[in-house]
Amino acid sequence: MKNLITILVSGAAFCFASSLQAQEAKKIEFPQASSLASVKERVGVTDVSIEYSRPNVRERKVFGGLVPYGQVWRTGANAATKITFGTDVKLGGAAVPAGSYALFTIPGEAEWTVILSKVVDGQWGSYAYDPKDDQARIKVKSVATSDPLETMTISLQDMRAGKASLVIAWEKTKVPIELDTDVVGKIKPQIEAAMAGSGEKPYFAAEMFYYENDLDMALAKEWIEAAAKKQPDAVWIVYRKGLILKKAGDKEGAMAAAKQARELASKADDELKAEYTRLSESLIASLK
């Protein structure tokens, strides 16, 4: 009987151990050959997100080899790359409504075709791609690079004034595509409405927007004067006044504002003092 009990206990222990091993095996998460990546950026006032998988070169010839020229490519690995725009944009000059799209490309030796497909869900690779679902097709030039890139990358670069370059890069090739979110068309009417209204006027933010986007400098000058009148000891406003006046062609006024900003900076706390002393002196030097 004792031997039987020993056998039963040992068997139960073995089954329990086997069960634990099976559970542990189920928990293993194996790495993907091509890592999943996401990009989230705000361009102007437009949220842009990209979801894609990043293949590696692994000592292979990529373009013209692993990725044939003249054929539709998923632009990554695994599921088709997904790109989402929070507002209407222009990509490579083509109008694209807000929404999500599958991003495909047709690589060429010197020119690529970039495709946005309206069919996003269930797109594994480019197997189910159909041209009838295209939202946009854009021709862009590819650029040869000297330094090889092992892992494919999609990024947003050179962002300024609501514009950016959507860059696909891999091996020794990169493909920059111009992205324009029309930030002026979106924000300028809102500024005009706010300035015409009876509420609080966004003088400082409005003049900064006009300055950064090369809009009406006469209005920008008017607004920075109003902002400085409300906060005459704000060194950052007085310094900005100098920039506006310089751009508006008022060199004498810009010099006076720069010197005033330097004087205000000398009375500020350490970090603010150092920053605006440096900025003010740089502006003064540029006006001599």
Coordinates of C-alpha atoms in Angstrom, one line a residue:
M1 CA 0.0 0.0 0.0
K2 CA 2.8 2.3 1.0
N3 CA 4.5 1.7 -2.4
L4 CA 1.2 2.5 -4.2
I5 CA 0.8 5.7 -2.3
T6 CA 4.3 6.7 -3.2
I7 CA 3.7 6.0 -6.8
L8 CA 0.5 8.0 -6.8
V9 CA 2.1 11.0 -5.1
S10 CA 5.1 10.9 -7.4
G11 CA 2.7 10.7 -10.4
A12 CA 0.7 13.6 -9.2
A13 CA 3.8 15.6 -8.6
F14 CA 5.0 14.8 -12.1
C15 CA 1.7 15.8 -13.6
F16 CA 1.7 19.1 -11.6
A17 CA 5.3 19.8 -12.7
S18 CA 4.4 19.0 -16.3
S19 CA 1.4 21.3 -16.1
L20 CA 3.6 24.2 -14.7
Q21 CA 6.1 23.6 -17.5
A22 CA 3.3 23.8 -20.1
Q23 CA 2.0 27.0 -18.6
E24 CA 5.5 28.5 -18.6
A25 CA 5.9 27.4 -22.3
K26 CA 2.7 29.3 -23.2
K27 CA 4.1 32.5 -21.6
I28 CA 7.1 32.6 -24.0
E29 CA 7.0 35.7 -26.2
F30 CA 9.3 35.2 -29.1
P31 CA 10.8 38.3 -30.8
Q32 CA 9.6 39.3 -34.3
A33 CA 12.1 39.3 -37.1
S34 CA 10.9 42.8 -37.9
S35 CA 10.2 44.9 -34.9
L36 CA 6.9 46.8 -34.6
A37 CA 7.3 50.6 -34.5
S38 CA 5.1 53.6 -34.2
V39 CA 5.7 57.3 -34.9
K40 CA 3.6 60.0 -33.4
E41 CA 4.3 63.7 -34.2
R42 CA 2.4 66.9 -34.3
V43 CA 3.1 68.9 -37.5
G44 CA 1.7 72.4 -37.0
V45 CA -1.6 71.6 -35.4
T46 CA -2.0 68.2 -37.2
D47 CA -1.4 64.9 -35.4
V48 CA 0.4 62.4 -37.6
S49 CA 0.9 58.7 -36.6
I50 CA 2.6 55.9 -38.5
E51 CA 2.5 52.2 -37.5
Y52 CA 4.8 49.8 -39.4
S53 CA 7.3 46.9 -39.0
R54 CA 11.0 47.5 -39.5
P55 CA 12.9 44.9 -41.5
N56 CA 16.7 44.5 -41.4
V57 CA 19.1 44.2 -44.3
R58 CA 20.8 41.1 -42.9
E59 CA 23.5 41.2 -45.6
R60 CA 21.0 41.1 -48.4
K61 CA 20.6 43.3 -51.4
V62 CA 17.4 45.2 -50.6
F63 CA 16.3 47.5 -53.5
G64 CA 16.4 45.7 -56.8
G65 CA 16.7 42.4 -54.9
L66 CA 14.7 41.6 -51.8
V67 CA 12.4 44.5 -52.8
P68 CA 12.1 44.4 -56.6
Y69 CA 11.9 47.6 -58.6
G70 CA 8.6 48.3 -60.3
Q71 CA 6.4 46.2 -57.9
V72 CA 4.1 47.3 -55.1
W73 CA 5.7 47.0 -51.7
R74 CA 4.1 47.1 -48.3
T75 CA 6.8 49.6 -47.3
G76 CA 8.0 47.6 -44.3
A77 CA 7.3 44.1 -43.2
N78 CA 4.3 42.0 -42.0
A79 CA 1.0 44.1 -42.1
A80 CA 0.9 47.0 -44.5
T81 CA 2.1 50.3 -43.1
K82 CA -0.6 52.5 -41.6
I83 CA -0.5 56.3 -41.6
T84 CA -3.1 58.6 -40.0
F85 CA -3.5 62.3 -40.5
G86 CA -5.6 64.3 -37.9
T87 CA -6.6 67.0 -40.4
D88 CA -6.7 67.4 -44.2
V89 CA -3.1 67.6 -45.6
K90 CA -1.1 67.6 -48.8
L91 CA 1.4 64.8 -49.3
G92 CA 3.7 65.4 -52.2
G93 CA 1.3 68.0 -53.5
A94 CA -1.7 65.6 -53.5
A95 CA -4.7 66.6 -51.4
V96 CA -5.4 63.9 -48.7
P97 CA -8.4 64.1 -46.4
A98 CA -8.0 63.5 -42.7
G99 CA -8.1 59.8 -41.8
S100 CA -6.1 56.5 -41.9
Y101 CA -4.5 55.0 -45.0
A102 CA -2.3 52.0 -45.9
L103 CA 1.0 53.3 -47.2
F104 CA 2.4 51.4 -50.2
T105 CA 5.3 52.2 -52.5
I106 CA 6.6 51.2 -55.9
P107 CA 10.4 51.6 -55.7
G108 CA 12.4 52.5 -58.7
E109 CA 16.1 53.1 -59.3
A110 CA 15.7 56.9 -59.3
E111 CA 12.0 57.5 -58.8
W112 CA 9.4 56.0 -56.5
T113 CA 5.6 56.0 -56.6
V114 CA 4.1 56.6 -53.1
I115 CA 0.5 55.2 -52.7
L116 CA -2.1 55.9 -50.1
S117 CA -4.8 53.2 -50.1
K118 CA -8.2 53.8 -48.5
V119 CA -8.3 50.1 -47.4
V120 CA -6.5 49.8 -44.1
D121 CA -7.9 47.0 -42.1
G122 CA -6.8 43.4 -43.0
Q123 CA -4.0 44.5 -45.3
W124 CA -1.3 41.9 -44.8
G125 CA 1.6 42.9 -47.0
S126 CA 0.5 44.1 -50.4
Y127 CA -1.2 40.8 -51.4
A128 CA -4.7 42.4 -51.4
Y129 CA -3.7 45.8 -52.8
D130 CA -6.1 47.1 -55.4
P131 CA -5.4 50.3 -57.4
K132 CA -9.1 51.1 -57.4
D133 CA -8.8 51.9 -53.6
D134 CA -6.1 54.5 -54.1
Q135 CA -6.6 57.8 -52.4
A136 CA -3.4 59.3 -53.9
R137 CA -0.4 58.4 -56.0
I138 CA 2.7 60.5 -55.8
K139 CA 5.9 60.4 -57.8
V140 CA 9.0 61.3 -55.8
K141 CA 12.8 61.1 -56.3
S142 CA 14.9 58.8 -54.2
V143 CA 18.2 59.9 -52.8
A144 CA 21.3 57.7 -52.5
T145 CA 23.1 57.9 -49.1
S146 CA 26.7 57.1 -48.3
D147 CA 26.1 55.4 -44.9
P148 CA 24.1 52.1 -44.9
L149 CA 21.0 51.9 -42.7
E150 CA 20.6 48.3 -41.3
T151 CA 17.0 48.8 -40.1
M152 CA 14.3 50.4 -42.2
T153 CA 13.0 53.7 -40.7
I154 CA 10.1 56.0 -41.5
S155 CA 10.3 59.4 -39.8
L156 CA 9.1 63.0 -39.9
Q157 CA 12.0 65.4 -40.4
D158 CA 12.7 69.1 -41.1
M159 CA 9.5 70.3 -39.4
R160 CA 8.8 74.0 -39.8
A161 CA 5.7 76.2 -40.3
G162 CA 3.3 73.3 -40.5
K163 CA 5.4 71.4 -43.0
A164 CA 7.7 68.4 -42.8
S165 CA 9.4 65.7 -44.8
L166 CA 8.0 62.2 -44.5
V167 CA 11.2 60.1 -45.0
I168 CA 11.4 56.4 -45.8
A169 CA 15.0 55.2 -45.4
W170 CA 16.7 51.9 -45.7
E171 CA 20.0 50.4 -46.9
K172 CA 21.6 53.3 -48.9
T173 CA 18.4 54.9 -50.1
K174 CA 16.1 57.5 -48.6
V175 CA 12.8 58.9 -50.0
P176 CA 11.7 62.3 -48.7
I177 CA 8.0 63.2 -49.4
E178 CA 6.8 66.7 -48.7
L179 CA 4.0 67.0 -46.1
D180 CA 2.1 70.3 -45.9
T181 CA -0.6 70.6 -43.2
D182 CA -1.6 74.2 -44.3
V183 CA -1.2 75.6 -40.8
V184 CA -1.6 79.2 -42.1
G185 CA -4.9 78.3 -43.7
K186 CA -6.1 76.7 -40.5
I187 CA -4.8 79.3 -37.9
K188 CA -4.9 82.7 -39.7
P189 CA -8.8 82.9 -39.9
Q190 CA -8.9 82.0 -36.2
I191 CA -6.5 84.8 -35.3
E192 CA -8.5 87.2 -37.4
A193 CA -11.7 86.2 -35.7
A194 CA -10.1 86.5 -32.2
M195 CA -8.7 90.0 -33.0
A196 CA -12.1 91.1 -34.3
G197 CA -14.0 89.8 -31.3
S198 CA -14.6 91.5 -27.9
G199 CA -12.7 89.0 -25.8
E200 CA -9.1 88.7 -24.7
K201 CA -6.8 89.2 -27.6
P202 CA -3.9 86.7 -28.1
Y203 CA -1.4 89.5 -29.0
F204 CA 1.8 87.7 -28.2
A205 CA 0.9 84.3 -29.6
A206 CA -0.5 85.9 -32.8
E207 CA 2.6 88.0 -33.5
M208 CA 4.8 85.0 -33.0
F209 CA 2.7 83.1 -35.5
Y210 CA 2.8 85.9 -38.1
Y211 CA 6.6 86.3 -37.5
E212 CA 7.3 82.6 -37.9
N213 CA 5.2 82.3 -41.1
D214 CA 6.3 85.5 -42.8
L215 CA 2.8 87.1 -42.7
D216 CA 1.8 90.7 -42.3
M217 CA 4.7 92.3 -40.3
A218 CA 2.7 95.6 -39.8
L219 CA 0.1 93.6 -37.9
A220 CA 2.7 91.7 -36.0
K221 CA 4.4 95.0 -35.0
E222 CA 1.0 96.3 -33.8
W223 CA 0.4 93.2 -31.7
I224 CA 3.8 93.0 -30.1
E225 CA 3.5 96.7 -29.2
A226 CA 0.1 95.8 -27.5
A227 CA 1.7 92.8 -25.7
A228 CA 4.6 94.9 -24.5
K229 CA 2.3 97.6 -23.2
K230 CA 0.5 95.0 -21.1
Q231 CA 3.7 93.5 -19.7
P232 CA 6.4 96.1 -20.1
D233 CA 8.9 94.2 -17.9
A234 CA 8.6 90.8 -19.6
V235 CA 12.0 90.3 -21.1
W236 CA 10.8 87.7 -23.6
I237 CA 8.2 90.0 -25.0
V238 CA 10.6 92.9 -25.4
Y239 CA 13.1 90.7 -27.0
R240 CA 10.5 89.4 -29.5
K241 CA 9.6 93.0 -30.2
G242 CA 13.2 93.5 -31.3
L243 CA 12.9 90.6 -33.7
I244 CA 9.6 91.8 -35.1
L245 CA 10.9 95.3 -35.7
K246 CA 14.0 94.0 -37.4
K247 CA 11.9 91.9 -39.8
A248 CA 9.6 94.9 -40.4
G249 CA 12.6 97.0 -41.4
D250 CA 12.8 99.2 -38.3
K251 CA 16.4 98.8 -37.5
E252 CA 16.5 101.7 -35.0
G253 CA 13.5 100.4 -33.1
A254 CA 14.8 96.9 -33.1
M255 CA 18.1 98.1 -31.6
A256 CA 16.3 100.0 -28.9
A257 CA 14.2 96.9 -28.0
A258 CA 17.2 94.6 -28.0
K259 CA 19.0 96.9 -25.6
Q260 CA 16.0 97.2 -23.4
A261 CA 15.7 93.4 -23.3
R262 CA 19.4 93.1 -22.3
E263 CA 18.8 95.6 -19.5
L264 CA 15.7 93.6 -18.3
A265 CA 17.7 90.4 -18.5
S266 CA 20.4 91.8 -16.2
K267 CA 17.8 92.0 -13.5
A268 CA 16.4 88.5 -14.0
D269 CA 17.1 85.2 -12.2
D270 CA 20.2 83.3 -13.3
E271 CA 18.7 81.0 -16.0
L272 CA 16.5 83.7 -17.6
K273 CA 19.3 86.2 -17.2
A274 CA 21.8 84.0 -19.1
E275 CA 19.4 83.1 -21.9
Y276 CA 18.1 86.5 -22.7
T277 CA 21.4 88.3 -22.2
R278 CA 22.8 85.9 -24.9
L279 CA 19.8 86.3 -27.2
S280 CA 19.7 90.1 -26.8
E281 CA 23.4 90.5 -27.5
S282 CA 23.1 88.3 -30.6
L283 CA 20.3 90.5 -31.9
I284 CA 22.3 93.7 -31.2
A285 CA 25.3 92.2 -33.0
S286 CA 23.1 91.4 -36.0
L287 CA 21.9 95.0 -36.2
K288 CA 25.3 96.7 -36.3

